[in-house]
Coordinates of C-alpha atoms in Angstrom, one line a residue:
Chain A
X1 CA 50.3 10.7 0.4
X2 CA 50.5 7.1 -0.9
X3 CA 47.9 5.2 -3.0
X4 CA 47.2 3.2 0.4
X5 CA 49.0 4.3 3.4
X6 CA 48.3 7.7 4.4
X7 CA 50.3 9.5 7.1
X8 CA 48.9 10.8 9.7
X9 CA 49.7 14.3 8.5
X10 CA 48.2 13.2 5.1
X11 CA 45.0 12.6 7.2
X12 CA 45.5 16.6 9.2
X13 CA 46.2 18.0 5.9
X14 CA 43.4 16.8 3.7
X15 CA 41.2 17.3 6.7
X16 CA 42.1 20.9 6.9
X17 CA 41.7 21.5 3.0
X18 CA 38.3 20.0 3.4
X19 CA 37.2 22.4 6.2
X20 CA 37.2 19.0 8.8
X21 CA 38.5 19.2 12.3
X22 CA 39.4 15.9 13.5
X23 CA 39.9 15.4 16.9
X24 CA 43.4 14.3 17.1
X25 CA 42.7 11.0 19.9
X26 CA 40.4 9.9 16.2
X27 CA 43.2 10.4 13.4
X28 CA 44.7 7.0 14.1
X29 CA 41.6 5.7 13.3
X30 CA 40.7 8.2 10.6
X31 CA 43.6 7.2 9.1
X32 CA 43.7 3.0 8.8
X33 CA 40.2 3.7 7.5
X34 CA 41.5 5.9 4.9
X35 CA 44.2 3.0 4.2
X36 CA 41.4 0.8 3.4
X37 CA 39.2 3.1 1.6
X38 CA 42.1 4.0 -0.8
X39 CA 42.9 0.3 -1.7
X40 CA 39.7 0.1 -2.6
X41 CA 39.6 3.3 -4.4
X42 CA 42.8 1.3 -6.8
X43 CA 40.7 -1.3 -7.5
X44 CA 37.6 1.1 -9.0
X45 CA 40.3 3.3 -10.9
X46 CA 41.9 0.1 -12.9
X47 CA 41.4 -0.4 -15.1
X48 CA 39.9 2.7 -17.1
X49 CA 36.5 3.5 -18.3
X50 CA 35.2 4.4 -21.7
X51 CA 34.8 8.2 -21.4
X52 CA 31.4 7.6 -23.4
X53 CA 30.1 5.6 -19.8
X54 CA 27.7 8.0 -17.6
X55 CA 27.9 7.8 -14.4
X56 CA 24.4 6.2 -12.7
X57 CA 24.2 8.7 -10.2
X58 CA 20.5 8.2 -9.6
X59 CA 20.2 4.6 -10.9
X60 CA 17.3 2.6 -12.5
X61 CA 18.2 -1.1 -12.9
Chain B
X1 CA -14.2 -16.0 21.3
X2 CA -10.7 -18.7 21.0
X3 CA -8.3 -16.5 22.6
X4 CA -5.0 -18.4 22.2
X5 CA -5.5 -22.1 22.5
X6 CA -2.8 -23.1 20.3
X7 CA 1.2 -22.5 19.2
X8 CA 0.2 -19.6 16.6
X9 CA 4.5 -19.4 16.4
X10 CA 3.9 -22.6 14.5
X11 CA 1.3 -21.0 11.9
X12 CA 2.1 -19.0 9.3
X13 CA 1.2 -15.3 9.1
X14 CA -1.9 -16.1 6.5
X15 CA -3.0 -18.9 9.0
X16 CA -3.0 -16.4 11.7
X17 CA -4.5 -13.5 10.1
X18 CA -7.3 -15.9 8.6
X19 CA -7.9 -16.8 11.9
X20 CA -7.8 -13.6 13.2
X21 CA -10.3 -12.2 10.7
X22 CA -12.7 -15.1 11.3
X23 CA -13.0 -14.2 15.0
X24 CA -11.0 -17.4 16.0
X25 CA -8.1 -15.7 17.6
X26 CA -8.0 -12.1 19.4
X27 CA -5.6 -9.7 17.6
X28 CA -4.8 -8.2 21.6
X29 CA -4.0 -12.4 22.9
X30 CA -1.7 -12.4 19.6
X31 CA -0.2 -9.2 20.7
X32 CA 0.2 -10.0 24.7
X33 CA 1.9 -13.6 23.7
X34 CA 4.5 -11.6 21.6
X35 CA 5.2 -8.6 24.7
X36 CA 5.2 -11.6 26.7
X37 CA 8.2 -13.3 24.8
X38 CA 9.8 -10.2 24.5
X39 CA 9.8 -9.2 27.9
X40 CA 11.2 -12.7 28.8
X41 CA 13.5 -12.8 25.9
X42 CA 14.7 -9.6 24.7
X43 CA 16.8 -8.7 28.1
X44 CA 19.4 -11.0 27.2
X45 CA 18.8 -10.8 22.9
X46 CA 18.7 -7.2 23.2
X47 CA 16.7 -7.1 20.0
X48 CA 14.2 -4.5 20.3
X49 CA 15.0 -0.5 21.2
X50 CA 11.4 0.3 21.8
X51 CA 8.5 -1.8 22.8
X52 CA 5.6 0.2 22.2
X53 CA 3.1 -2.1 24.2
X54 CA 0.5 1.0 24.6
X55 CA 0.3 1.3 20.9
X56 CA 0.6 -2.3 19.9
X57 CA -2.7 -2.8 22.3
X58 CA -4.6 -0.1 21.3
X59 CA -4.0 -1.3 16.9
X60 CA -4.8 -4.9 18.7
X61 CA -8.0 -4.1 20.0
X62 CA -9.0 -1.5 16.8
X63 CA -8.3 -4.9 14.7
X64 CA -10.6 -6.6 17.3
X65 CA -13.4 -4.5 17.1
X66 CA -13.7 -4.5 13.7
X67 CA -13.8 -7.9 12.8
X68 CA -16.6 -8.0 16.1
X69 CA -18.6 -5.4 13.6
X70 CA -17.9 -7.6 10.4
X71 CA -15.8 -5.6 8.5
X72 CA -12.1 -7.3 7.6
X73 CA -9.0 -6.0 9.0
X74 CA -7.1 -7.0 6.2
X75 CA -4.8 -10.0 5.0
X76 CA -2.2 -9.3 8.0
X77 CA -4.8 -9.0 10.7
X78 CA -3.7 -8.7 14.0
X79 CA 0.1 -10.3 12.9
X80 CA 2.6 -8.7 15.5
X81 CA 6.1 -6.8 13.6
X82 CA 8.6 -4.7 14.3
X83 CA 10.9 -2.5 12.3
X84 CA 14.3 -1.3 12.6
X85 CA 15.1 2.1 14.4
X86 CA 15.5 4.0 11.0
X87 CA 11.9 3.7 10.1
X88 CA 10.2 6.8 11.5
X89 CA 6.9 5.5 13.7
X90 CA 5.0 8.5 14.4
X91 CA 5.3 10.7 17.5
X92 CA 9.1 9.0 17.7
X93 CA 12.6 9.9 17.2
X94 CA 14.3 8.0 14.5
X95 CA 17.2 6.9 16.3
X96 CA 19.0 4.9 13.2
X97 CA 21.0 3.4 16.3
X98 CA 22.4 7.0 16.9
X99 CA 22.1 9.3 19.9
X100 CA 23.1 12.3 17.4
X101 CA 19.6 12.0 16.0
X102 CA 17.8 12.4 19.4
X103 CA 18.1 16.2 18.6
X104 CA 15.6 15.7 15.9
X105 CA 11.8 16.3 15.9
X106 CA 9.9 13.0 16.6
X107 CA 8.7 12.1 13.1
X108 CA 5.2 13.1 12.1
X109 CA 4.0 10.1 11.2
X110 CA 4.6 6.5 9.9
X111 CA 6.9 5.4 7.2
X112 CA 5.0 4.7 4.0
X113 CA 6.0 0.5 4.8
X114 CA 4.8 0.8 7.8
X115 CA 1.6 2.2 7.0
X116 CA 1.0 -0.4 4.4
X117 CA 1.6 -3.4 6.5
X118 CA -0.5 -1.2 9.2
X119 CA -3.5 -0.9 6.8
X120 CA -3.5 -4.2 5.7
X121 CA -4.1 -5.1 9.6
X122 CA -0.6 -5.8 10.6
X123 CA 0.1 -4.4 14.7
X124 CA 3.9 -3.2 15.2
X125 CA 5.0 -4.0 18.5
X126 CA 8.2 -1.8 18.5
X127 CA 11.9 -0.7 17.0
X128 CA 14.5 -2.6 16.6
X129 CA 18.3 -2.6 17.5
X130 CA 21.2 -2.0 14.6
X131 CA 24.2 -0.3 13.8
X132 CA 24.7 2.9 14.0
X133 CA 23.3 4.8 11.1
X134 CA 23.0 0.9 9.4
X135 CA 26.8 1.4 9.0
X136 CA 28.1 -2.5 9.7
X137 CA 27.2 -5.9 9.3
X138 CA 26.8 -7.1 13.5
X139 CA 24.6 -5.2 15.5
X140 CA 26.9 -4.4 17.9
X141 CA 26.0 -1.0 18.7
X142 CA 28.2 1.2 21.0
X143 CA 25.1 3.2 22.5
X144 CA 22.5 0.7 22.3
X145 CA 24.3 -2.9 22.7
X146 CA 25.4 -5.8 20.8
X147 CA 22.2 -7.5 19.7
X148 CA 22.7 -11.7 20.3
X149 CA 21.6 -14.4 17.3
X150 CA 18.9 -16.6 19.3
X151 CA 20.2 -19.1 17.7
X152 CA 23.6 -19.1 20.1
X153 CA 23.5 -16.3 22.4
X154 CA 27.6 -15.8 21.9
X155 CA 27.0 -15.0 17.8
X156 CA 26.6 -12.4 15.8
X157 CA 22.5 -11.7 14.6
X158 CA 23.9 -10.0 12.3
X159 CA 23.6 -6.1 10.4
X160 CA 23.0 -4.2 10.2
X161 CA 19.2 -5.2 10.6
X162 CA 19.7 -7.3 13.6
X163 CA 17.4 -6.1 15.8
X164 CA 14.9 -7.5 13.5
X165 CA 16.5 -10.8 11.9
X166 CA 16.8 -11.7 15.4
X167 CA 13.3 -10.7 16.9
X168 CA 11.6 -13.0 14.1
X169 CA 14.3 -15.8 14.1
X170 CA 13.2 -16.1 18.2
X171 CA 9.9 -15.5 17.8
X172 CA 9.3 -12.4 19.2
X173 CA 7.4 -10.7 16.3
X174 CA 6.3 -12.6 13.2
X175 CA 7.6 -10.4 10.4
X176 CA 9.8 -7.6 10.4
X177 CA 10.8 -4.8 7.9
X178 CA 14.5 -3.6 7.8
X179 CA 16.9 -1.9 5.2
X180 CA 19.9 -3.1 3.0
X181 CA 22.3 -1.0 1.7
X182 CA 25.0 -3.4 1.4
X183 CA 23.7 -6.7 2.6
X184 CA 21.6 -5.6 5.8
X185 CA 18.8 -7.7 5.4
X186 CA 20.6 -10.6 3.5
X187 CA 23.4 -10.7 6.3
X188 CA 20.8 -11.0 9.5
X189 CA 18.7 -13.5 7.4
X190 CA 22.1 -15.4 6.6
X191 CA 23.5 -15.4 10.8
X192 CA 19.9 -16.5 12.1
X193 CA 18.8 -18.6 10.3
X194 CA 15.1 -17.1 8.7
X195 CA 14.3 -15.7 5.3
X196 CA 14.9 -12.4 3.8
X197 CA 13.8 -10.4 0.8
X198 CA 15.7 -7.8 -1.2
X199 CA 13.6 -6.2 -3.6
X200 CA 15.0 -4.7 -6.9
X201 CA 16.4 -0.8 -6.1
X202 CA 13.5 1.4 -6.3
X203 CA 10.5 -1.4 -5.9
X204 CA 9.8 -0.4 -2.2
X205 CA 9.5 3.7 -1.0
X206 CA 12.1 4.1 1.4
X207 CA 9.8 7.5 2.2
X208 CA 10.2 7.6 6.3
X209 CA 13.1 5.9 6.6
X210 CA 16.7 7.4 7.7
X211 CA 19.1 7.5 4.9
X212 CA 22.5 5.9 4.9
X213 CA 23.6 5.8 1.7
X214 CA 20.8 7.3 -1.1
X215 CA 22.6 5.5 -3.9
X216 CA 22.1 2.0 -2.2
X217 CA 19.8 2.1 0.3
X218 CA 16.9 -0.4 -0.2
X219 CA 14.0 -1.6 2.1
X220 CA 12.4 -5.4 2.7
X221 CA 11.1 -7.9 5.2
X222 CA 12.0 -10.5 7.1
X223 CA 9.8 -13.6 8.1
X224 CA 10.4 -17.8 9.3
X225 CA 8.5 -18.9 5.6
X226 CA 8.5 -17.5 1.9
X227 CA 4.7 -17.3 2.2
X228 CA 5.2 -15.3 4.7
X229 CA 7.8 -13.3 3.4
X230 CA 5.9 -13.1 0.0
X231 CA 2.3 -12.1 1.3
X232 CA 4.2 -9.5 3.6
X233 CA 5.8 -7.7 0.5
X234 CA 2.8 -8.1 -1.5
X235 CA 1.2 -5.6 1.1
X236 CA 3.6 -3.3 0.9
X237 CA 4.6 -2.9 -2.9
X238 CA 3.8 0.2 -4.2
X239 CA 4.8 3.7 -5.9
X240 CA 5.2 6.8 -3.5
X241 CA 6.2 9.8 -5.1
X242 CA 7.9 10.7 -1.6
X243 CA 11.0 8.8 -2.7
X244 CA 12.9 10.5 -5.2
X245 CA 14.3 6.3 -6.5
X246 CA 11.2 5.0 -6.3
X247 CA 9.8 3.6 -9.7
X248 CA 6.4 4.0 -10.5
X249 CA 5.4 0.4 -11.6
X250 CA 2.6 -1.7 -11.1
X251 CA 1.8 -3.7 -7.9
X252 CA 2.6 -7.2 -8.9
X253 CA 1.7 -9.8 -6.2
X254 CA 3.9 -12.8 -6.1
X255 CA 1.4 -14.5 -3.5
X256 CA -0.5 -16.8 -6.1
X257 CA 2.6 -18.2 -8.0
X258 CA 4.3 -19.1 -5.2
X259 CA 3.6 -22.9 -5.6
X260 CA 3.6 -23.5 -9.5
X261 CA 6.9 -24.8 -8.7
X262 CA 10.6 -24.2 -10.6
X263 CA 11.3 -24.7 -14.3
X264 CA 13.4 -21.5 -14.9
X265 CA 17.3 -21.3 -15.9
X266 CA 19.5 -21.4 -12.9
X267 CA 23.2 -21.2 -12.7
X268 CA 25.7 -20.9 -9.7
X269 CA 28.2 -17.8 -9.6
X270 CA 31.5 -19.1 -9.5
X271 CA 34.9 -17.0 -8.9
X272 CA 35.0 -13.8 -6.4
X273 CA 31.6 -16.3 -5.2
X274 CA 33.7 -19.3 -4.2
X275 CA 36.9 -17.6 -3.4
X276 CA 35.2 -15.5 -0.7
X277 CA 33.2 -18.2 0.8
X278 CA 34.5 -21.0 3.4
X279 CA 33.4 -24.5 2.9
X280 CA 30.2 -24.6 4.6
X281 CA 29.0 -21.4 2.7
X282 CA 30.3 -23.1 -0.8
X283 CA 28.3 -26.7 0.2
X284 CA 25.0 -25.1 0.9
X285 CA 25.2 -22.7 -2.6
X286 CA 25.9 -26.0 -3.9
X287 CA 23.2 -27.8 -2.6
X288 CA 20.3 -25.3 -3.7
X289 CA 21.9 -25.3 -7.2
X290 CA 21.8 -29.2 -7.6
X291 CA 18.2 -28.4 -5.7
X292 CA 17.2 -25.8 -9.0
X293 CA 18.9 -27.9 -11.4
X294 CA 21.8 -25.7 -12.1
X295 CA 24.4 -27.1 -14.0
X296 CA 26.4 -24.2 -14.8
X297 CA 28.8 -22.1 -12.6
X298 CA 29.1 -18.8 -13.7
X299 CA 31.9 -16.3 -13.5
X300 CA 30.8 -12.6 -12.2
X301 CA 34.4 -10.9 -13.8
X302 CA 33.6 -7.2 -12.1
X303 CA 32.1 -8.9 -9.1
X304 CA 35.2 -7.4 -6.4
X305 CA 35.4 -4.4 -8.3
X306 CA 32.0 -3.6 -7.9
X307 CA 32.3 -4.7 -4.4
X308 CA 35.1 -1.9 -4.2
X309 CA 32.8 0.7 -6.1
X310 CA 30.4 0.1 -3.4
X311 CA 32.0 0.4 -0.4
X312 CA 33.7 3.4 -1.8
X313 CA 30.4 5.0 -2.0
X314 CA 29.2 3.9 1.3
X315 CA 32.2 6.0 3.3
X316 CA 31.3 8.7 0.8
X317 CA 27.8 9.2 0.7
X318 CA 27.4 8.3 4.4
X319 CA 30.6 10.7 5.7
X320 CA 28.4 13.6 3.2
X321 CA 25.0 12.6 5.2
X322 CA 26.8 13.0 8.8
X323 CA 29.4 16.0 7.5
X324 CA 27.7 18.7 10.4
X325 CA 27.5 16.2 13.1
X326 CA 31.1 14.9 12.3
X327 CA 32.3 18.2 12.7
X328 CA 30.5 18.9 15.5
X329 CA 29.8 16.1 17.7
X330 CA 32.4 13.5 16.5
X331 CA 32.9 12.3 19.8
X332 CA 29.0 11.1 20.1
X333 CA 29.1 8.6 16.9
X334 CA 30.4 4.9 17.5
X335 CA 33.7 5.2 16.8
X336 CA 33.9 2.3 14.5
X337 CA 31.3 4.3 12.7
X338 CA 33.3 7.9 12.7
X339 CA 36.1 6.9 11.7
X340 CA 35.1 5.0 8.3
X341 CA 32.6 8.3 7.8
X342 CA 35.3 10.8 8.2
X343 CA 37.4 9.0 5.8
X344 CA 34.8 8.7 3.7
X345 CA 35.2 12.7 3.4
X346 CA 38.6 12.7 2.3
X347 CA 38.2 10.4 -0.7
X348 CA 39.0 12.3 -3.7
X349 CA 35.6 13.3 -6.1
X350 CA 37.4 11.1 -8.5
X351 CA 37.3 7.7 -7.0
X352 CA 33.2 8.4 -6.7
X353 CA 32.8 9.3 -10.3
X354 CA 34.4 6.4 -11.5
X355 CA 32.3 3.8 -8.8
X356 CA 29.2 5.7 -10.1
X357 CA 30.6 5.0 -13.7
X358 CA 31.4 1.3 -12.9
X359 CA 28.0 0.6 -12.0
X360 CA 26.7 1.0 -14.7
X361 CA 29.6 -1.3 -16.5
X362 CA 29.0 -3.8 -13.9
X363 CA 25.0 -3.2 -14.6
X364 CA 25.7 -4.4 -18.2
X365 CA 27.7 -7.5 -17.5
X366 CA 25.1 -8.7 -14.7
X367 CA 22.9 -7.9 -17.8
X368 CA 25.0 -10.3 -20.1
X369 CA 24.3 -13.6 -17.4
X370 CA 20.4 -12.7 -17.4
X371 CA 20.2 -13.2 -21.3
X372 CA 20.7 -17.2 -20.5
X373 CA 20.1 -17.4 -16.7
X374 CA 16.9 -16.6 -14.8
X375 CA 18.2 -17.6 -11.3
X376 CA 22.1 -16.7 -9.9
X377 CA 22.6 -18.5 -6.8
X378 CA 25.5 -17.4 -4.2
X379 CA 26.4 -17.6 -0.9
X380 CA 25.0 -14.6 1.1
X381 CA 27.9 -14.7 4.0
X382 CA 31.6 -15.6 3.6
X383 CA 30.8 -17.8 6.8
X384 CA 27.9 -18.9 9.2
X385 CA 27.8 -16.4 12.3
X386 CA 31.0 -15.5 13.9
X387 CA 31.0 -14.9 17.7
X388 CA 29.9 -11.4 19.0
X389 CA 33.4 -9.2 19.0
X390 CA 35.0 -11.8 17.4
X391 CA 37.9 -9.9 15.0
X392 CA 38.5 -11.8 12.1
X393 CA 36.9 -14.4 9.8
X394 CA 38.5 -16.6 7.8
X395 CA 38.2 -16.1 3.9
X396 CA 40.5 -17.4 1.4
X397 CA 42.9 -18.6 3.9
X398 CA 43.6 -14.9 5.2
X399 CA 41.9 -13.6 8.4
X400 CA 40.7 -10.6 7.4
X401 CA 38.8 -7.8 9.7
X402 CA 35.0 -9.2 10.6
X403 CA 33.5 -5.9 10.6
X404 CA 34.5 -4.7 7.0
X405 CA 34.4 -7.9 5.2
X406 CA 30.8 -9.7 5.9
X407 CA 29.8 -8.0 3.1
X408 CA 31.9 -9.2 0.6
X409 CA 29.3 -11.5 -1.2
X410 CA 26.0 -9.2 -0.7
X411 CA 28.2 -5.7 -1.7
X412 CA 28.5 -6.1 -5.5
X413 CA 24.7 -7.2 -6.1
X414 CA 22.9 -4.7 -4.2
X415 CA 25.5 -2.1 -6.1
X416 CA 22.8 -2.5 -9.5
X417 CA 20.1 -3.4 -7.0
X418 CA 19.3 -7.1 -8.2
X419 CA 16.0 -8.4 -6.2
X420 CA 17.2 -11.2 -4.4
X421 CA 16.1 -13.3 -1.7
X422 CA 18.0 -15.1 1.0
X423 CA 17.0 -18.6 2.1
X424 CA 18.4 -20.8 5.0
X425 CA 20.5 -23.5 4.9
X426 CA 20.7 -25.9 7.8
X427 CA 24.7 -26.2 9.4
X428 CA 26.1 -27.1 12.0
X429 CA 26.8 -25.4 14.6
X430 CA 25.0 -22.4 12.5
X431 CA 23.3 -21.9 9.5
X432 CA 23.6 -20.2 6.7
X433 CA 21.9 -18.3 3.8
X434 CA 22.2 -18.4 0.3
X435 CA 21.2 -15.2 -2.2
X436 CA 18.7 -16.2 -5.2
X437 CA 19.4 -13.7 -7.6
X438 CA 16.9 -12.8 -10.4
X439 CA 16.9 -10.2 -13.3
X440 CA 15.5 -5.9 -12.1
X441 CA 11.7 -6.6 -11.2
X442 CA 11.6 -10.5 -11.2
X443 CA 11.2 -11.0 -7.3
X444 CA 8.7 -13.1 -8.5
X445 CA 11.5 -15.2 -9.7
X446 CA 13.5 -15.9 -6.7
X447 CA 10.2 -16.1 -4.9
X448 CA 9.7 -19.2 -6.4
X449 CA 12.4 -20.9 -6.5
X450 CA 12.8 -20.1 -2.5
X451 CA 9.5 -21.7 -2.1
X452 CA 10.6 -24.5 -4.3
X453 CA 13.4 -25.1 -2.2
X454 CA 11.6 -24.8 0.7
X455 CA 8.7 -27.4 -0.3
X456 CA 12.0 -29.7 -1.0
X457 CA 13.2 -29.3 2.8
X458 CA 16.3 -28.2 1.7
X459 CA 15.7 -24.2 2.6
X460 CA 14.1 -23.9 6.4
X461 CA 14.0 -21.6 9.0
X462 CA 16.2 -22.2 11.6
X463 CA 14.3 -24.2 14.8
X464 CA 14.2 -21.8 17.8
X465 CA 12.5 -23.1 21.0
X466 CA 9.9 -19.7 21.8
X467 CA 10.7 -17.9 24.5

């Protein structure tokens, strides 16, 4: 799998190692969604956090 | 008795309610003008998914009788609203625009907002239309219709509160209460021209309400003045211990310092803020901060990666919520809202650590601009209400996907659940809203400087001839 453009059998095989079935007439879908989601996901891994941050799981402002 | 001798759409809800509790105007003629509108209007706005006349009659006529044995109904006497279909109203199924929650047990009773704005008098007239699960930022539902902006029948309301950004913008109710996880109040409030309130994460119980996303999800009305919008939330703020995020802190009504007026420290967010915004959303953030007296732009540096963090989190925590019925009944969600959720599953746990690590970064540099700023001021929408089914906007000289990217401006300030307040701005052929932005807790803040603007004529509901 890429950082942003995952295959179609990307999208089977993480589907199947997280106990999904996904109709196969949705992958297409499944899977440009995924695209997007995963350019995103670049932009909250860079750059890195201080390890000493916590993450604000329930969160008070 | 006055039944209804006069345009009460032209009052506003204390006006009404006054008269209502002084025996001027019957709650039930309030309530029979409203089903009257809807029933006339909400065919071709499609705004409303129930319209629980029975009910709304009997609470009418309850209000009735007891201002006819002297006792007072409360400050929202006899004022007609409607909520969206993920508050539970008792005896109901909480839709949350789904058919997959019709298998659920009609809820037992009344979301704790509801109840509020029901004990302070208030008469709900019925549910209203959004996107499926509040996933989306248009209303057009795939089981229950596209809602339509009164403003131009061919727009967007709106989501993914549409249902009720549009019943109030046309009249049909008088104040509505809705959710916003990601901009689902500010959006609606933005497309149709009326005022919205997001109140700091945790202010409001969300008890009774569908979830969509537990991290994000926050509740708040809608109404046509800030008066209105101000005395509604003062009747609903409030501690309930039934919602885990809900702060326990004191009821502080914003009613009485509505008019002292604005003398607080405003500045204009610059960067991610102007870059995602056309020109007609840049000119109207302008406007209200010449309006405020804001002379400095400022730059929000974490702004698009927080809006990243947050939409992250969205797919995530709303695929979690669905996991069962995605693996069971994928084929009965929208499919625009499947597929995002079931990619939401296959995100990596490590991408959602770091967006819940982010926020609270992001949380400390939003804390940085509040040490010399009272008031932020951005635009709430990239651009006034596209058409309904339209694919792309325009932002930053790219067309990018409509659905996804209407939240670009609202996404990284509900992510640390800033209390803002969205006002309208008169365009043509649509207008638009702008988000007032204040500190954790300081609705109070952008409260008043909406009113401010509003005195000023430079914030104003949109004009919609009634139904």
């Amino acid at each position: 799998m890429t950082a942003s453009r995952p295959t179609l059998e990307d999208v089977e095989r993480l589907a199947r190692m997280a106990g999904l079935s996904i109709d196969p007439a949705h992958l297409p879908g499944v899977q440009r969604n995924l695209g997007v989601l995963l350019d995103q996901a670049a932009l909250v891994l860079q750059p890195p956090i201080d390890p000493i941050v916590e993450p604000a799981a329930l969160f008070h402002p | 008795m006055i039944l209804l001798d006069h345009r009460s759409d032209l009052m506003g809800i204390a006006d009404i309610a006054q008269a209502v509790r002084r025996g001027r105007i019957s709650a039930l003629a309030l309530v029979e003008s409203r089903l009257a509108r809807i029933e006339r209007a909400n065919p071709l706005l499609n705004c409303f998914t129930d319209i629980m006349a029975d009910r709304a009659r009997r609470d009418a006529q309850a209000v009735d009788a007891m201002v006819a044995a002297g006792q007072d109904p409360g400050p929202l006497a006899g004022i007609p609203f409607g909520v969206k279909d993920n508050y539970d109203v008792a005896g109901r199924i909480t839709t949350a625009g789904s058919i997959i929650n019709l298998d659920r047990r009609p809820a037992a009773d009344d979301a704790v907002l509801l109840r509020r704005a029901s004990a302070a008098g208030a008469v709900l007239i019925g549910t209203q239309n959004m996107d499926e699960f509040a996933y989306g930022f248009t209303t057009e539902n795939a089981h229950y219709g596209a809602t339509r902006n009164p403003l131009d029948p061919e727009r967007s309301a709106g989501g993914s509160s549409g249902g009720s950004g549009a019943s109030v913008a046309a009249g049909l109710c008088d104040f509505a209460l809705g959710t916003d996880t990601n901009g689902s109040i500010r959006v609606p409030s933005s497309f149709c021209g009326i005022f919205g309130l997001k109140p700091t994460f945790g202010r409001l119980p969300r008890t009774g309400t569908f979830p969509f996303v537990h991290e994000l999800d926050h509740l708040g009305p809608f109404a046509r003045s800030v008066a209105d919008l101000a005395l509604v939330y003062d009747m609903i703020q409030g501690f309930d211990a039934g919602d885990l995020a809900c702060m326990d802190r004191p009821v502080e009504p914003v009613t009485p310092h509505l008019s002292t007026g604005w003398n607080g420290r405003a500045a204009r967010l610059a960067g991610w803020f102007d870059e995602m915004a056309d020109d007609q959303a840049c000119a109207a953030a302008m406007r209200v901060a010449d309006a405020l007296g804001a002379t400095a732009s400022v730059n929000l540096a974490g702004a698009h990666r927080a809006r990243a963090a947050a939409f992250v989190t969205t797919a995530a925590s709303g695929g979690n919520l669905h996991r069962e019925a995605l693996h069971r009944r994928a084929g009965d969600f929208d499919p625009a809202t499947r597929d995002r959720l079931l990619a939401g599953l296959l995100l990596p746990a490590d991408v959602l650590l770091q967006a819940q690590r982010f926020r609270a970064v992001f949380r400390e540099q939003v804390a940085e601009l509040f040490r010399e700023h009272d008031l932020l001021i951005a635009p709430a929408t990239p651009c006034a209400a596209p058409l309904l089914g339209q694919p792309t906007i325009e932002v930053a000289g790219e067309a990018l996907p409509t659905r996804p990217n209407i939240g670009l401006l609202t996404q990284p300030l509900s992510f640390v659940g800033l209390p803002i307040v969205t006002v309208p701005i008169a365009g043509e052929p649509m207008p638009i809203g702008v988000q007032l932005i204040a500190r954790p807790w300081r609705e109070d803040l952008a409260l008043r400087a909406a009113a401010y603007l509003e005195h000023l004529g430079v914030a104003r509901a949109a004009s919609v001839e009634p139904c």
